[in-house]
Tab-separated table of C-alpha atoms in Angstrom:
chain	number	residue	atom	x	y	z
S	1	MET	CA	71.731	7.780	-4.641
S	2	ALA	CA	68.942	9.884	-6.099
S	3	ASN	CA	65.181	9.699	-5.808
S	4	THR	CA	63.444	8.075	-8.784
S	5	SER	CA	59.842	7.798	-9.958
S	6	ALA	CA	58.562	4.231	-9.803
S	7	ILE	CA	55.730	1.930	-8.826
S	8	CYS	CA	57.253	0.087	-5.863
S	9	ASN	CA	58.122	-3.565	-6.540
S	10	SER	CA	56.588	-4.676	-3.236
S	11	PHE	CA	53.300	-2.978	-4.226
S	12	LYS	CA	53.085	-5.086	-7.394
S	13	GLN	CA	53.092	-8.281	-5.335
S	14	GLU	CA	50.816	-6.832	-2.640
S	15	VAL	CA	48.129	-6.014	-5.224
S	16	LEU	CA	47.883	-9.731	-6.049
S	17	VAL	CA	47.242	-10.648	-2.400
S	18	ALA	CA	44.667	-7.854	-1.880
S	19	THR	CA	46.752	-5.711	0.478
S	20	HIS	CA	45.600	-2.428	-1.089
S	21	ASN	CA	42.017	-1.219	-1.583
S	22	PHE	CA	41.724	2.063	-3.480
S	23	THR	CA	37.898	2.267	-3.350
S	24	ALA	CA	37.046	5.893	-2.581
S	25	SER	CA	34.601	5.624	0.317
S	26	THR	CA	35.348	2.196	1.804
S	27	GLY	CA	38.978	1.532	0.899
S	28	ASN	CA	42.273	2.031	2.685
S	29	THR	CA	43.777	5.359	3.722
S	30	PHE	CA	46.584	6.517	1.444
S	31	LYS	CA	48.979	9.303	2.339
S	32	LEU	CA	51.621	11.355	0.580
S	33	ALA	CA	54.840	12.263	2.400
S	34	LEU	CA	57.558	14.619	1.153
S	35	PHE	CA	61.298	13.868	1.180
S	36	ASP	CA	64.564	15.716	0.656
S	37	SER	CA	67.309	15.112	-1.905
S	38	SER	CA	69.221	12.783	0.444
S	39	ALA	CA	66.400	10.219	0.370
S	40	THR	CA	66.620	7.157	-1.878
S	41	LEU	CA	63.012	6.571	-2.900
S	42	GLY	CA	62.350	4.290	-5.867
S	43	ALA	CA	61.227	0.839	-6.989
S	44	SER	CA	62.924	-0.865	-4.015
S	45	THR	CA	61.103	1.258	-1.408
S	46	THR	CA	58.816	-1.019	0.611
S	47	ALA	CA	57.301	1.264	3.275
S	48	TYR	CA	57.076	4.812	4.563
S	49	ALA	CA	59.850	5.743	7.001
S	50	THR	CA	60.782	9.107	8.470
S	51	SER	CA	64.424	8.996	7.313
S	52	GLU	CA	65.074	12.043	5.106
S	53	GLU	CA	61.452	13.199	5.339
S	54	ILE	CA	61.353	16.980	5.097
S	55	THR	CA	60.723	19.345	7.965
S	56	GLY	CA	59.477	22.887	7.774
S	57	THR	CA	56.718	25.309	8.543
S	58	GLY	CA	53.304	23.932	7.602
S	59	TYR	CA	54.492	20.338	7.122
S	60	THR	CA	53.720	17.496	9.545
S	61	ALA	CA	55.625	14.202	9.546
S	62	GLY	CA	53.701	11.504	7.706
S	63	GLY	CA	52.417	13.956	5.124
S	64	LYS	CA	48.777	14.387	4.151
S	65	THR	CA	45.907	12.007	3.591
S	66	LEU	CA	44.944	11.670	-0.055
S	67	THR	CA	41.409	11.691	-1.382
S	68	SER	CA	41.143	8.548	-3.467
S	69	VAL	CA	39.030	8.190	-6.590
S	70	THR	CA	37.712	4.670	-7.133
S	71	PRO	CA	39.827	2.969	-9.824
S	72	VAL	CA	38.398	2.578	-13.310
S	73	LEU	CA	39.410	1.041	-16.615
S	74	ASP	CA	40.657	3.266	-19.410
S	75	SER	CA	40.525	0.860	-22.336
S	76	SER	CA	42.481	-2.118	-20.950
S	77	THR	CA	44.463	-0.199	-18.308
S	78	ALA	CA	43.297	0.060	-14.694
S	79	VAL	CA	43.916	3.565	-13.384
S	80	CYS	CA	43.816	5.225	-9.985
S	81	ASP	CA	43.653	8.922	-9.262
S	82	PHE	CA	43.829	11.135	-6.195
S	83	GLY	CA	42.641	14.655	-5.512
S	84	ASP	CA	45.371	17.308	-5.530
S	85	VAL	CA	46.933	17.964	-2.119
S	86	SER	CA	48.299	21.263	-0.760
S	87	TRP	CA	50.212	22.609	2.202
S	88	THR	CA	49.295	26.246	2.908
S	89	SER	CA	51.290	28.929	4.751
S	90	SER	CA	54.351	26.726	4.320
S	91	THR	CA	58.099	27.111	4.074
S	92	PHE	CA	60.123	24.046	3.057
S	93	THR	CA	62.025	22.320	0.252
S	94	ALA	CA	61.086	18.894	-1.147
S	95	ASN	CA	62.723	16.699	-3.769
S	96	ALA	CA	60.325	13.739	-3.998
S	97	CYS	CA	57.240	12.161	-2.488
S	98	LEU	CA	56.039	8.729	-1.478
S	99	ILE	CA	52.447	7.534	-1.692
S	100	TYR	CA	51.833	4.875	0.920
S	101	ASN	CA	48.996	2.894	2.503
S	102	SER	CA	48.684	3.944	6.145
S	103	SER	CA	45.960	1.318	6.662
S	104	ALA	CA	48.378	-1.494	5.796
S	105	SER	CA	51.532	-0.977	7.876
S	106	ASN	CA	52.566	2.081	5.801
S	107	LYS	CA	53.327	-0.077	2.758
S	108	ALA	CA	54.717	1.880	-0.205
S	109	VAL	CA	52.733	2.328	-3.418
S	110	CYS	CA	54.915	4.595	-5.544
S	111	SER	CA	57.581	7.252	-5.404
S	112	VAL	CA	57.668	10.408	-7.483
S	113	ALA	CA	60.892	12.338	-8.045
S	114	PHE	CA	60.341	16.034	-8.709
S	115	GLY	CA	63.392	16.399	-10.985
S	116	GLY	CA	65.126	18.665	-8.465
S	117	ASP	CA	64.394	20.563	-5.291
S	118	LYS	CA	61.070	22.409	-5.166
S	119	SER	CA	60.702	25.132	-2.542
S	120	VAL	CA	57.936	27.197	-1.040
S	121	SER	CA	58.374	30.242	1.201
S	122	SER	CA	55.353	31.415	3.195
S	123	GLY	CA	53.084	30.090	0.476
S	124	THR	CA	51.174	27.098	-0.840
S	125	PHE	CA	52.903	23.917	-2.032
S	126	THR	CA	50.622	21.790	-4.223
S	127	ILE	CA	50.973	18.305	-5.649
S	128	GLN	CA	48.780	18.224	-8.751
S	129	PHE	CA	47.934	14.723	-9.927
S	130	PRO	CA	47.592	13.932	-13.634
S	131	GLY	CA	44.300	12.730	-15.047
S	132	ALA	CA	43.063	9.175	-14.573
S	133	ALA	CA	43.930	7.914	-18.041
S	134	ALA	CA	45.966	4.986	-19.371
S	135	THR	CA	48.920	7.164	-20.328
S	136	THR	CA	48.862	9.677	-17.461
S	137	ALA	CA	47.481	8.241	-14.197
S	138	ILE	CA	49.851	8.214	-11.236
S	139	VAL	CA	48.995	4.534	-10.593
S	140	ARG	CA	48.147	2.361	-13.582
S	141	ILE	CA	48.210	-1.321	-14.350
S	142	ALA	CA	48.309	-2.257	-18.013
């Protein structure tokens, strides 16, 4: 089974019971972990797990902490953004990532499939987030 891009179904329910707080300075800690092509990330993913997480120079299990930007409304859509994240002096291959809430039992937020393997060799691997707008934000509720 392949990795797919999706807001995790469990996250949708968890938002309604206040499990996740994206407020920049006082909210939860969100992380981004990288996975290989054998992973099966998608809408049914409920939590971060190390199975099929990548290994390689410059990468640490669990991924990196994201810098959250307090959610805002763009017209009638709530949007959330994160600062770009990079791994420097790295050598590895990744196929997808999972954003998860490390403050709340590593509960999954969303998965992002890269559309194929992406590799870095003794360089910098960067995840660049789209703008916080109704049609582009990585996390949006319409």
